[in-house]
């Protein structure tokens, strides 16, 4: 495949998108006193986990399908919250959950400004 082929263009687009979301998540969470900004990065890139299985599966597990909805974001945050609660020293639990929520939400907001948008109310 040539450097100018469709596969290269798509990979470059995905890399740029993931880095953009990561930088936004990092920036938003870096103003919090805790947790580490990487938590915002993870929250911000999590909706794109659908890129791992989108080619092999069908709707709703397509890119910008169910993982790009507030409902999925809520499930992710509650799951992380439950897991963190069982860990030693869960005192920063609300800040941790807030950081993930801010990262996830920033991803949905940024993707809303693209041509294909996101399914906010998932239909």
Coordinates of C-alpha atoms in Angstrom, one line a residue:
X1 CA 0.0 0.0 0.0
X2 CA 1.3 3.4 -0.9
X3 CA 1.8 6.2 1.7
X4 CA -1.0 8.0 -0.1
X5 CA -3.5 5.1 0.0
X6 CA -6.8 5.1 1.8
X7 CA -5.6 2.9 4.6
X8 CA -2.8 5.3 5.5
X9 CA -5.2 8.3 5.4
X10 CA -7.6 6.5 7.7
X11 CA -4.9 5.6 10.2
X12 CA -3.6 9.1 10.2
X13 CA -7.1 10.4 10.7
X14 CA -7.7 8.0 13.7
X15 CA -4.3 8.9 15.2
X16 CA -5.1 12.7 14.9
X17 CA -8.6 12.2 16.4
X18 CA -7.3 10.1 19.3
X19 CA -4.5 12.6 20.1
X20 CA -6.9 15.5 19.9
X21 CA -9.3 13.9 22.4
X22 CA -6.4 12.9 24.6
X23 CA -5.1 16.5 24.7
X24 CA -8.5 17.9 25.5
X25 CA -9.1 15.4 28.3
X26 CA -5.7 16.0 29.7
X27 CA -6.1 19.8 29.6
X28 CA -9.6 19.7 31.3
X29 CA -8.5 17.4 34.1
X30 CA -5.1 19.0 34.7
X31 CA -6.8 21.9 36.5
X32 CA -8.2 19.5 39.1
X33 CA -6.1 18.9 42.2
X34 CA -6.5 15.2 41.7
X35 CA -6.6 12.6 40.1
X36 CA -3.7 12.6 37.6
X37 CA -4.7 14.1 34.2
X38 CA -4.2 10.7 32.6
X39 CA -7.6 9.8 34.0
X40 CA -9.1 12.5 31.8
X41 CA -7.2 11.1 28.9
X42 CA -8.6 7.6 29.4
X43 CA -12.1 9.0 29.7
X44 CA -11.6 11.1 26.6
X45 CA -10.4 8.3 24.3
X46 CA -12.7 5.6 25.7
X47 CA -15.6 6.3 23.3
X48 CA -13.3 5.4 20.4
X49 CA -12.9 1.9 21.8
X50 CA -15.5 1.1 19.1
X51 CA -12.7 1.4 16.6
X52 CA -11.3 -1.9 17.8
X53 CA -14.4 -3.9 17.0
X54 CA -16.3 -1.7 14.5
X55 CA -14.9 -3.5 11.3
X56 CA -15.9 -6.9 12.6
X57 CA -19.3 -6.2 14.1
X58 CA -22.4 -4.4 13.0
X59 CA -24.7 -1.8 14.4
X60 CA -24.8 -0.7 17.2
X61 CA -21.1 -1.5 17.7
X62 CA -20.0 0.7 14.8
X63 CA -17.9 3.8 15.1
X64 CA -19.9 6.6 16.7
X65 CA -22.6 4.1 17.6
X66 CA -23.5 3.2 21.2
X67 CA -20.1 4.1 22.7
X68 CA -20.7 7.7 21.6
X69 CA -23.8 8.2 23.8
X70 CA -24.3 9.7 27.3
X71 CA -25.9 6.4 28.3
X72 CA -22.8 4.5 27.6
X73 CA -20.7 7.2 29.3
X74 CA -22.9 6.8 32.4
X75 CA -22.4 3.0 32.3
X76 CA -18.6 3.5 32.0
X77 CA -18.5 6.0 34.8
X78 CA -20.6 3.9 37.2
X79 CA -18.5 0.8 36.4
X80 CA -15.3 2.7 37.2
X81 CA -16.9 4.2 40.3
X82 CA -17.9 0.7 41.5
X83 CA -14.4 -0.7 40.8
X84 CA -12.7 2.3 42.5
X85 CA -14.9 2.0 45.5
X86 CA -13.6 -1.5 46.2
X87 CA -10.0 -0.3 46.1
X88 CA -8.0 0.8 49.1
X89 CA -8.2 4.5 49.8
X90 CA -11.3 5.4 47.8
X91 CA -11.3 8.9 49.2
X92 CA -10.8 10.5 45.8
X93 CA -13.6 8.5 44.3
X94 CA -15.8 11.5 43.4
X95 CA -12.8 13.3 41.8
X96 CA -11.8 10.2 39.9
X97 CA -15.4 9.8 38.6
X98 CA -15.6 13.5 37.7
X99 CA -12.4 13.3 35.7
X100 CA -13.6 10.3 33.7
X101 CA -17.0 12.1 33.1
X102 CA -15.3 15.3 32.0
X103 CA -13.0 13.4 29.6
X104 CA -15.9 11.3 28.2
X105 CA -18.1 14.3 27.8
X106 CA -15.5 16.3 26.1
X107 CA -15.2 13.6 23.5
X108 CA -18.9 13.6 22.8
X109 CA -19.0 17.4 22.6
X110 CA -16.0 17.6 20.2
X111 CA -17.4 14.8 18.0
X112 CA -20.7 16.7 17.9
X113 CA -19.1 19.3 15.7
X114 CA -18.1 16.9 13.0
X115 CA -20.1 16.2 9.9
X116 CA -21.5 12.9 11.2
X117 CA -22.1 14.1 14.7
X118 CA -23.0 11.8 17.6
X119 CA -26.2 10.0 18.5
X120 CA -26.9 12.0 21.7
X121 CA -30.3 10.2 22.3
X122 CA -29.2 7.0 20.5
X123 CA -31.9 5.8 18.2

